[in-house]
């Protein structure tokens, strides 16, 4: 077995007999400088971005015949065909087909709020099964907040969501818009990074770790406490797979849209700040959570006779969650000094190395979850939900060289263990620090999840999914694990995959429909054919995927 490179393994370079594969990406335009044009009132967002800014540029349009892409445009499931464009062949031997979906109102991002975030989340959810990845175009001013908010709102995300913008408009002669958008399209169309990310100035940052650090430099964003997930060079985009976060539960992609942004606030401590000022903020009508930006490792003045500490303790006893983040660009809140200690004794939660943007949006997300209590919210604020904080900094000892041979070897051994149904061996290999193996691929582009989709042991498939293996990657023939499981007639595997959010890719549907004529039962479970089993039915079946035969019967006939 050879470790094919890290891109979504599908038909690729070196396979001259195969047609050039295409990825499908939806670009969601919300506004921002990237699409702006001058007006008497200054720069304002302008419509028709695809025609005005992309259609005439050879790097965004290979000149092939325009085909239509279906986009779900409303909550009622209304589908509108949108003309698509296609990039020329990338360094990875594929093209990216995309279309731009523009919001009704294009915003300067300084005016976006939780309603706008919900609109983005809903657009992604409605179109989730139609595209391989999503690019969101957005102003840079509040981009880090939107990235952080979306990272929490998009639950069990299995596909890349890349946000970007620009410091200079696309139609400006010297701009950063071209590189930022092209880089985002390539990432969304090639790499199965199931995270909300921010792509800017050739770097892919984890969205909820990012912050805007420059008002006009092209290098406008950084994630000071987290290395970039990927960096684009003149040769290629290098992904740091070891730090990519993956969903680790057998659940569908879902969204949580109602963030409680109206009952949270942010307060920066400064020398001389008075307890009365802090008290006034903490007594704001309806306040439920406060992000406190403190000095250094999490210190705040305790005030004359501990008056400040008392203000915090009183607010916490009234049920307000107070989260401590540092004003410093790097480092973590760590109660080592007496002032920091007294804050944590008063019940202030350590936000560790979260950004203010991350802490504020996470607080709003947790406060809005059904059944949230101050105690529950406080305890989850110090735990990583989407890689937004570093829980502990234990040293990891690792052999510095030999990564490639080790990788190839481990993938081969893993492939055998899966084929033989040897769960214990699979667990041993994956757990001994080989998480990056999960989305790696063999010479046919099959990932471990592809192999497990037809493994004699369903427990192996379940294990790999719970470890974060992706259900959306396609092999060199363009097949998803779900297709392979259905084609092998394995109902249990099909149901488990679907419960994990798997769906057939639109390119697979025609073949699947033909195959479904012979085996309607199992293909129905995969979502194709006369008796298509819906996600809700699977949900209601609970752990019913264990009872494969019952579902096979419901779906029409035996596999
Ligand atoms: N004011 C603009 C915005 O955030 C700035 C930008 O896009 O760079 O929408």
Coordinates of C-alpha atoms and ligand atoms in Angstrom, one line a residue:
X1 CA 0.0 0.0 0.0
X2 CA 1.3 3.5 -0.8
X3 CA 0.2 6.5 1.1
X4 CA -1.4 8.7 -1.5
X5 CA -0.9 12.3 -0.6
X6 CA -3.2 14.1 1.8
X7 CA -5.7 15.5 -0.7
X8 CA -9.2 14.1 -1.0
X9 CA -8.2 10.8 -2.7
X10 CA -10.2 10.5 -5.9
X11 CA -9.3 10.2 -9.6
X12 CA -6.0 12.0 -9.9
X13 CA -2.8 12.7 -11.7
X14 CA -1.1 9.6 -13.0
X15 CA -4.4 8.0 -14.1
X16 CA -4.6 9.1 -17.7
X17 CA -7.5 6.8 -18.6
X18 CA -9.8 8.4 -16.0
X19 CA -11.8 11.6 -16.7
X20 CA -10.5 14.6 -14.9
X21 CA -12.4 14.7 -11.6
X22 CA -14.3 17.8 -10.4
X23 CA -15.0 18.9 -6.8
X24 CA -18.2 20.9 -6.1
X25 CA -17.9 23.9 -4.0
X26 CA -20.6 26.4 -3.0
X27 CA -19.3 30.0 -2.5
X28 CA -21.6 31.9 -0.1
X29 CA -21.3 35.7 -0.6
X30 CA -22.2 37.7 2.5
X31 CA -20.5 41.0 1.6
X32 CA -17.2 42.7 2.7
X33 CA -14.4 44.5 1.0
X34 CA -13.8 41.5 -1.4
X35 CA -16.9 42.4 -3.4
X36 CA -16.9 46.2 -2.7
X37 CA -16.9 49.0 -5.3
X38 CA -16.5 52.7 -4.8
X39 CA -19.7 54.9 -4.2
X40 CA -20.1 58.5 -3.3
X41 CA -20.5 57.3 0.3
X42 CA -17.3 55.2 0.2
X43 CA -16.8 51.5 -0.5
X44 CA -20.0 49.5 -0.5
X45 CA -20.7 45.8 -1.2
X46 CA -21.8 45.2 -4.9
X47 CA -23.8 42.4 -6.4
X48 CA -23.0 40.0 -9.3
X49 CA -19.6 38.9 -8.0
X50 CA -19.5 35.7 -10.2
X51 CA -20.0 37.6 -13.5
X52 CA -18.2 40.8 -12.6
X53 CA -15.2 39.4 -10.8
X54 CA -14.7 35.8 -11.7
X55 CA -16.1 34.8 -15.1
X56 CA -13.5 36.9 -17.0
X57 CA -10.5 35.7 -15.0
X58 CA -8.8 32.6 -16.5
X59 CA -7.7 31.3 -13.1
X60 CA -11.3 31.2 -12.0
X61 CA -12.8 30.1 -15.3
X62 CA -11.3 27.5 -17.6
X63 CA -13.6 28.5 -20.4
X64 CA -15.6 25.3 -20.5
X65 CA -19.3 25.3 -21.1
X66 CA -21.3 26.7 -18.2
X67 CA -23.4 24.1 -16.5
X68 CA -26.1 24.7 -13.9
X69 CA -25.6 23.7 -10.2
X70 CA -28.6 23.3 -8.0
X71 CA -28.6 25.4 -4.9
X72 CA -31.2 25.2 -2.1
X73 CA -32.1 28.8 -1.5
X74 CA -34.8 28.7 1.2
X75 CA -35.9 26.9 4.3
X76 CA -38.8 25.5 2.2
X77 CA -36.3 23.6 0.1
X78 CA -36.7 25.8 -2.9
X79 CA -34.1 24.8 -5.5
X80 CA -32.7 27.3 -7.9
X81 CA -30.3 26.4 -10.7
X82 CA -27.2 28.6 -10.6
X83 CA -24.7 28.9 -13.5
X84 CA -21.4 27.4 -12.5
X85 CA -17.8 28.1 -13.4
X86 CA -14.8 25.7 -13.2
X87 CA -11.2 26.3 -12.4
X88 CA -8.4 25.1 -14.6
X89 CA -6.7 21.8 -13.5
X90 CA -5.0 22.3 -10.1
X91 CA -1.6 20.9 -9.1
X92 CA -3.6 18.0 -7.7
X93 CA -5.0 16.9 -11.0
X94 CA -8.6 18.0 -10.5
X95 CA -10.8 21.0 -11.2
X96 CA -13.1 22.8 -8.9
X97 CA -16.6 23.5 -10.1
X98 CA -18.3 26.2 -8.1
X99 CA -21.1 28.7 -8.0
X100 CA -21.6 31.9 -6.0
X101 CA -24.8 32.2 -3.9
X102 CA -25.3 35.8 -2.9
X103 CA -27.3 36.8 0.2
X104 CA -30.2 39.2 -0.4
X105 CA -28.5 41.8 1.7
X106 CA -24.7 42.1 1.3
X107 CA -23.1 43.5 4.5
X108 CA -20.1 45.4 5.7
X109 CA -19.1 42.8 8.3
X110 CA -19.1 45.4 11.0
X111 CA -22.9 45.1 10.9
X112 CA -23.2 41.3 11.1
X113 CA -24.8 39.7 14.1
X114 CA -26.1 36.3 15.2
X115 CA -28.9 36.6 12.6
X116 CA -26.3 36.7 9.8
X117 CA -24.4 33.8 11.4
X118 CA -27.6 31.8 11.4
X119 CA -28.2 32.6 7.8
X120 CA -24.7 31.2 6.8
X121 CA -25.2 28.1 8.9
X122 CA -28.6 27.5 7.4
X123 CA -27.3 27.9 3.8
X124 CA -24.6 25.4 4.5
X125 CA -27.0 22.9 6.1
X126 CA -29.5 23.2 3.2
X127 CA -26.8 22.5 0.7
X128 CA -24.7 20.1 2.7
X129 CA -25.2 17.0 0.6
X130 CA -24.9 18.8 -2.7
X131 CA -21.4 20.1 -2.3
X132 CA -18.0 18.8 -1.2
X133 CA -17.0 22.0 0.6
X134 CA -18.1 25.5 1.3
X135 CA -16.3 28.9 1.0
X136 CA -17.9 31.9 2.8
X137 CA -16.9 35.4 1.5
X138 CA -17.1 37.9 4.4
X139 CA -15.7 41.2 5.5
X140 CA -12.5 41.0 7.5
X141 CA -13.6 43.3 10.4
X142 CA -15.7 40.7 12.2
X143 CA -14.5 37.6 10.4
X144 CA -12.8 36.1 13.4
X145 CA -16.1 36.3 15.3
X146 CA -18.1 34.7 12.5
X147 CA -15.5 31.9 12.2
X148 CA -15.6 31.3 16.0
X149 CA -19.4 31.4 16.1
X150 CA -19.8 29.0 13.1
X151 CA -17.4 26.6 14.5
X152 CA -19.8 26.0 17.5
X153 CA -23.0 26.3 15.5
X154 CA -22.0 23.7 12.9
X155 CA -22.2 20.4 14.9
X156 CA -20.6 17.2 13.7
X157 CA -19.3 19.0 10.7
X158 CA -17.8 16.5 8.2
X159 CA -16.8 18.9 5.3
X160 CA -14.5 21.9 4.9
X161 CA -16.0 25.3 5.6
X162 CA -13.5 28.0 4.6
X163 CA -14.1 31.7 5.4
X164 CA -12.2 34.4 3.6
X165 CA -12.3 38.0 2.6
X166 CA -9.8 40.6 1.5
X167 CA -8.2 43.9 2.5
X168 CA -8.6 45.2 -1.1
X169 CA -11.5 44.6 -3.4
X170 CA -11.3 42.0 -6.2
X171 CA -11.7 44.7 -8.8
X172 CA -8.8 46.8 -7.4
X173 CA -5.6 46.4 -9.4
X174 CA -3.4 45.3 -6.5
X175 CA -5.5 43.1 -4.3
X176 CA -5.3 40.1 -2.0
X177 CA -8.8 39.0 -3.0
X178 CA -7.7 36.8 -5.9
X179 CA -5.2 34.8 -3.9
X180 CA -7.4 34.5 -0.8
X181 CA -10.4 33.2 -2.9
X182 CA -8.4 30.9 -5.1
X183 CA -6.6 29.4 -2.1
X184 CA -9.9 28.9 -0.3
X185 CA -11.4 27.2 -3.3
X186 CA -8.5 24.8 -3.6
X187 CA -8.6 23.9 0.0
X188 CA -12.4 23.4 0.0
X189 CA -12.2 21.4 -3.2
X190 CA -9.3 19.1 -2.3
X191 CA -8.8 18.6 1.4
X192 CA -11.2 16.9 3.7
X193 CA -10.6 19.2 6.7
X194 CA -13.9 19.0 8.5
X195 CA -13.5 22.3 10.4
X196 CA -14.5 25.9 10.1
X197 CA -11.3 27.6 8.9
X198 CA -10.1 31.0 7.9
X199 CA -7.9 31.2 4.8
X200 CA -5.9 34.4 4.4
X201 CA -2.5 35.4 3.0
X202 CA -1.6 31.8 2.1
X203 CA -2.4 30.4 5.6
X204 CA -5.3 28.2 6.7
X205 CA -6.1 29.0 10.3
X206 CA -8.5 27.2 12.6
X207 CA -11.4 29.6 12.6
X208 CA -12.0 29.7 16.4
X209 CA -8.3 30.4 17.1
X210 CA -8.0 33.3 14.7
X211 CA -7.9 37.0 15.3
X212 CA -7.5 40.1 13.1
X213 CA -4.1 41.5 13.8
X214 CA -3.7 44.2 11.0
X215 CA -6.1 46.8 9.8
X216 CA -4.5 47.1 6.3
X217 CA -1.6 44.6 5.8
X218 CA -2.4 41.7 3.6
X219 CA -1.2 39.5 6.4
X220 CA -4.2 40.4 8.5
X221 CA -5.0 37.3 10.5
X222 CA -3.1 35.1 12.9
X223 CA -3.9 32.3 15.3
X224 CA -1.3 32.9 17.9
X225 CA -2.0 29.9 20.0
X226 CA -2.4 27.4 17.3
X227 CA -0.2 26.7 14.3
X228 CA -1.8 27.0 10.9
X229 CA -3.7 24.0 9.7
X230 CA -2.2 24.4 6.3
X231 CA 0.2 26.7 4.4
X232 CA 0.2 27.4 0.7
X233 CA 3.6 27.7 -1.0
X234 CA 4.5 28.0 -4.7
X235 CA 4.6 24.2 -4.9
X236 CA 1.5 23.1 -3.0
X237 CA -0.7 23.4 0.0
X238 CA 0.8 21.5 2.9
X239 CA -1.7 20.4 5.5
X240 CA -0.7 19.8 9.1
X241 CA -3.0 16.7 9.4
X242 CA -1.9 15.9 12.9
X243 CA -3.7 18.9 14.3
X244 CA -6.9 18.8 12.1
X245 CA -9.9 18.3 14.4
X246 CA -12.5 15.7 13.4
X247 CA -16.1 15.0 14.6
X248 CA -15.9 12.0 16.9
X249 CA -19.5 10.8 17.3
X250 CA -21.9 8.8 15.2
X251 CA -24.2 11.7 14.5
X252 CA -25.5 13.7 11.6
X253 CA -24.3 17.1 10.7
X254 CA -26.7 19.6 12.4
X255 CA -26.8 23.3 13.3
X256 CA -27.6 25.3 16.4
X257 CA -28.7 28.7 15.2
X258 CA -29.9 30.7 18.2
X259 CA -26.8 32.0 19.9
X260 CA -27.5 34.1 23.0
X261 CA -25.4 37.1 22.0
X262 CA -27.7 39.6 23.6
X263 CA -27.0 38.5 27.2
X264 CA -23.2 38.4 27.1
X265 CA -20.5 41.1 27.3
X266 CA -16.8 41.6 27.1
X267 CA -14.8 43.7 29.5
X268 CA -11.1 44.6 29.3
X269 CA -9.4 45.2 32.7
X270 CA -7.1 48.2 32.8
X271 CA -4.9 49.7 35.6
X272 CA -7.1 51.7 37.9
X273 CA -10.4 50.1 36.9
X274 CA -12.9 50.5 39.7
X275 CA -15.0 47.7 41.2
X276 CA -18.1 49.9 40.7
X277 CA -17.5 50.0 37.0
X278 CA -17.2 46.2 36.9
X279 CA -20.3 45.9 39.1
X280 CA -22.3 48.1 36.8
X281 CA -21.5 45.9 33.9
X282 CA -22.3 42.8 35.8
X283 CA -25.7 44.2 36.9
X284 CA -26.7 45.0 33.3
X285 CA -30.3 43.8 32.8
X286 CA -30.4 40.2 31.8
X287 CA -26.6 39.6 31.7
X288 CA -25.8 35.9 31.8
X289 CA -22.1 35.8 30.8
X290 CA -19.0 38.0 30.8
X291 CA -15.7 37.5 29.1
X292 CA -13.1 39.3 31.2
X293 CA -9.9 40.2 29.4
X294 CA -7.2 40.2 32.1
X295 CA -3.5 41.0 32.4
X296 CA -0.9 38.4 31.6
X297 CA -1.6 34.9 32.9
X298 CA -5.1 35.9 34.0
X299 CA -4.6 38.6 36.7
X300 CA -7.0 41.4 37.7
X301 CA -6.7 43.8 40.6
X302 CA -8.5 42.6 43.7
X303 CA -9.3 46.1 44.8
X304 CA -9.3 47.7 48.2
X305 CA -10.3 45.1 50.8
X306 CA -10.9 42.6 48.0
X307 CA -13.8 44.7 46.7
X308 CA -13.2 43.7 43.1
X309 CA -13.1 40.0 43.9
X310 CA -16.3 40.3 45.9
X311 CA -18.0 41.9 42.9
X312 CA -17.1 38.9 40.8
X313 CA -18.1 36.4 43.5
X314 CA -21.5 38.1 44.0
X315 CA -22.2 38.1 40.2
X316 CA -21.3 34.4 40.0
X317 CA -23.6 33.6 42.9
X318 CA -26.3 35.4 40.9
X319 CA -25.7 32.8 38.1
X320 CA -23.5 34.9 35.8
X321 CA -20.7 32.9 34.1
X322 CA -17.5 34.9 34.1
X323 CA -14.7 33.6 31.8
X324 CA -11.1 34.8 32.2
X325 CA -9.0 35.2 29.0
X326 CA -5.7 37.0 28.6
X327 CA -5.1 40.4 26.9
X328 CA -1.8 38.9 25.6
X329 CA -1.7 37.7 22.1
X330 CA -0.2 34.3 23.1
X331 CA -0.2 32.1 26.2
X332 CA -2.8 30.8 28.5
X333 CA -4.7 31.9 31.6
X334 CA -3.1 30.0 34.4
X335 CA -3.7 30.9 38.1
X336 CA -0.1 31.0 39.3
X337 CA -0.1 34.5 40.8
X338 CA -2.2 35.5 43.8
X339 CA -4.5 37.9 41.8
X340 CA -5.3 35.1 39.4
X341 CA -5.8 32.6 42.2
X342 CA -8.3 34.8 43.9
X343 CA -10.3 35.1 40.6
X344 CA -10.5 31.4 40.3
X345 CA -11.4 31.0 43.9
X346 CA -14.3 33.4 43.4
X347 CA -15.5 31.1 40.7
X348 CA -14.2 32.8 37.6
X349 CA -13.7 30.2 34.9
X350 CA -10.2 29.9 33.3
X351 CA -10.6 30.4 29.5
X352 CA -7.1 29.0 29.1
X353 CA -5.7 30.1 25.7
X354 CA -9.0 31.0 24.0
X355 CA -9.2 34.2 22.0
X356 CA -11.8 36.7 23.1
X357 CA -13.8 36.0 19.9
X358 CA -13.7 32.3 20.7
X359 CA -14.7 32.8 24.4
X360 CA -17.5 35.2 23.6
X361 CA -19.2 33.1 20.9
X362 CA -18.7 29.8 22.8
X363 CA -20.4 31.4 25.8
X364 CA -23.3 32.5 23.6
X365 CA -23.5 29.0 22.1
X366 CA -23.5 27.2 25.4
X367 CA -25.9 29.6 27.1
X368 CA -28.4 28.9 24.3
X369 CA -28.2 25.2 24.4
X370 CA -31.4 23.5 25.7
X371 CA -31.1 22.8 29.5
X372 CA -28.1 25.0 30.0
X373 CA -27.3 25.9 33.6
X374 CA -24.5 28.3 34.8
X375 CA -22.7 25.3 36.3
X376 CA -22.9 23.3 33.1
X377 CA -21.8 26.2 31.0
X378 CA -18.9 27.0 33.3
X379 CA -17.6 23.5 33.2
X380 CA -17.8 23.3 29.4
X381 CA -16.0 26.6 29.0
X382 CA -12.7 25.0 30.0
X383 CA -13.1 22.0 27.8
X384 CA -12.3 21.9 24.1
X385 CA -15.4 21.5 22.0
X386 CA -13.9 22.3 18.5
X387 CA -10.2 22.7 19.2
X388 CA -10.8 26.3 20.4
X389 CA -8.5 25.8 23.5
X390 CA -5.5 23.8 24.6
X391 CA -6.7 21.6 27.5
X392 CA -3.3 20.6 28.7
X393 CA 0.2 21.1 27.5
X394 CA 1.8 17.8 28.3
X395 CA 5.0 17.2 26.4
X396 CA 4.8 14.7 23.6
X397 CA 7.9 12.8 22.8
X398 CA 8.2 11.9 19.2
X399 CA 10.9 10.5 16.9
X400 CA 11.9 13.4 14.7
X401 CA 12.5 11.5 11.4
X402 CA 11.2 8.5 9.5
X403 CA 7.6 9.8 9.2
X404 CA 7.1 8.5 5.7
X405 CA 8.2 4.9 6.0
X406 CA 6.4 4.7 9.4
X407 CA 3.3 6.0 7.8
X408 CA 3.3 3.7 4.8
X409 CA 4.0 0.7 7.0
X410 CA 1.3 1.6 9.5
X411 CA -1.3 2.0 6.8
X412 CA -0.5 -1.3 5.3
X413 CA -0.8 -3.1 8.6
X414 CA -4.0 -1.3 9.3
X415 CA -5.4 -2.3 6.0
X416 CA -4.8 -6.0 6.7
X417 CA -6.2 -5.7 10.2
X418 CA -9.4 -4.2 8.9
X419 CA -9.8 -6.8 6.1
X420 CA -9.4 -9.5 8.7
X421 CA -11.9 -8.0 11.1
X422 CA -9.2 -7.7 13.8
X423 CA -10.6 -4.9 16.0
X424 CA -8.0 -5.2 18.7
X425 CA -5.2 -4.7 16.2
X426 CA -7.0 -1.7 14.5
X427 CA -7.5 -0.1 17.9
X428 CA -3.9 -0.6 18.8
X429 CA -2.6 0.9 15.6
X430 CA -4.9 4.0 15.6
X431 CA -4.4 4.7 19.3
X432 CA -0.7 4.5 19.2
X433 CA -0.6 8.0 17.8
X434 CA -1.6 7.3 14.3
X435 CA -4.7 9.4 14.1
X436 CA -3.5 10.9 10.8
X437 CA -3.9 7.5 9.3
X438 CA -7.7 7.9 9.5
X439 CA -8.0 9.9 6.3
X440 CA -5.0 8.6 4.5
X441 CA -5.5 6.4 1.5
X442 CA -4.0 3.4 -0.3
X443 CA -3.2 3.1 -4.0
X444 CA -6.9 3.0 -4.9
X445 CA -7.7 6.0 -2.8
X446 CA -9.4 3.9 -0.2
X447 CA -9.2 5.3 3.3
X448 CA -9.5 3.0 6.4
X449 CA -13.2 3.9 6.5
X450 CA -13.6 2.7 2.9
X451 CA -12.0 -0.6 3.8
X452 CA -14.0 -0.9 7.0
X453 CA -17.2 -0.2 5.0
X454 CA -16.9 -3.8 3.7
X455 CA -15.0 -5.3 6.7
X456 CA -16.4 -8.4 8.3
X457 CA -16.5 -6.6 11.6
X458 CA -18.9 -3.7 11.9
X459 CA -17.3 -2.8 15.2
X460 CA -14.2 -1.7 13.3
X461 CA -16.3 0.7 11.2
X462 CA -17.9 2.0 14.3
X463 CA -14.5 2.4 16.0
X464 CA -13.0 4.3 13.1
X465 CA -16.0 6.6 12.9
X466 CA -15.8 7.4 16.6
X467 CA -12.1 8.2 16.2
X468 CA -13.0 10.8 13.6
X469 CA -12.7 9.0 10.2
X470 CA -14.4 10.9 7.4
X471 CA -17.5 9.4 5.7
X472 CA -17.2 11.9 2.8
X473 CA -13.9 11.1 1.2
X474 CA -14.1 9.5 -2.3
X475 CA -11.6 6.9 -3.6
X476 CA -10.0 7.1 -7.1
X477 CA -13.2 5.8 -8.7
X478 CA -15.1 8.6 -7.0
X479 CA -16.8 6.2 -4.5
X480 CA -17.7 7.0 -1.0
X481 CA -17.6 4.4 1.8
X482 CA -21.4 4.3 1.8
X483 CA -21.4 3.3 -1.9
X484 CA -19.0 0.5 -1.2
X485 CA -21.0 -0.8 1.7
X486 CA -24.3 -0.7 -0.2
X487 CA -22.7 -2.3 -3.3
X488 CA -21.5 -5.1 -1.0
X489 CA -25.1 -5.5 0.3
X490 CA -24.1 -4.8 3.9
X491 CA -27.2 -3.2 5.4
X492 CA -25.7 -2.8 8.9
X493 CA -22.7 -1.0 7.6
X494 CA -24.9 1.2 5.4
X495 CA -27.1 2.2 8.3
X496 CA -24.2 2.9 10.6
X497 CA -22.6 5.1 7.9
X498 CA -25.8 7.0 7.3
X499 CA -26.2 7.6 11.1
X500 CA -22.8 9.1 10.9
X501 CA -24.0 11.6 8.3
X502 CA -22.8 9.7 5.2
X503 CA -24.7 10.3 1.9
X504 CA -24.0 9.3 -1.7
X505 CA -22.2 12.0 -3.7
X506 CA -24.2 13.5 -6.5
X507 CA -21.8 11.9 -9.0
X508 CA -22.6 8.4 -7.6
X509 CA -26.4 8.7 -7.8
X510 CA -26.8 7.5 -11.4
X511 CA -24.8 4.3 -10.8
X512 CA -26.5 3.8 -7.5
X513 CA -30.0 4.1 -9.2
X514 CA -29.0 1.4 -11.7
X515 CA -27.7 -0.9 -8.9
X516 CA -30.8 -0.3 -6.8
X517 CA -32.9 -2.1 -9.4
X518 CA -31.3 -5.3 -8.4
X519 CA -30.9 -4.7 -4.7
X520 CA -33.6 -2.1 -3.7
X521 CA -33.4 -3.0 0.0
X522 CA -29.9 -2.1 0.8
X523 CA -29.8 0.8 -1.7
X524 CA -33.0 2.2 -0.1
X525 CA -31.1 2.2 3.2
X526 CA -28.4 4.2 1.4
X527 CA -31.0 6.7 0.4
X528 CA -31.6 5.6 -3.2
X529 CA -34.5 4.0 -4.9
X530 CA -38.2 3.4 -4.5
X531 CA -38.2 3.1 -0.7
X532 CA -35.6 5.7 0.4
X533 CA -35.1 5.6 4.1
X534 CA -34.9 9.1 5.4
X535 CA -32.4 10.4 8.0
X536 CA -35.3 10.9 10.5
X537 CA -36.3 7.2 10.2
X538 CA -32.8 6.2 10.9
X539 CA -32.7 8.6 13.8
X540 CA -35.9 7.1 15.2
X541 CA -34.5 3.6 14.9
X542 CA -31.9 4.6 17.5
X543 CA -29.4 1.9 17.6
X544 CA -31.5 0.0 15.0
X545 CA -28.6 -0.3 12.7
X546 CA -27.7 -3.3 14.8
X547 CA -31.0 -4.9 13.6
X548 CA -30.1 -4.8 10.0
X549 CA -32.7 -7.4 8.8
X550 CA -35.7 -5.4 10.2
X551 CA -34.6 -2.4 8.2
X552 CA -33.9 -4.4 5.1
X553 CA -37.5 -5.6 5.2
X554 CA -38.8 -2.1 5.6
X555 CA -36.8 -1.0 2.7
X556 CA -38.5 -3.4 0.3
X557 CA -36.5 -6.6 -0.2
X558 CA -33.6 -8.5 1.0
X559 CA -30.2 -7.4 -0.1
Ligands
LIG1 N1 -15.3 46.9 6.6 C1 -15.0 45.8 5.8 C2 -15.8 44.6 6.3 O1 -15.5 44.0 7.3 C3 -13.6 45.4 5.9 C4 -13.1 44.3 5.1 O2 -13.9 43.5 4.5 O3 -11.9 44.1 5.0 O4 -16.9 44.3 5.8

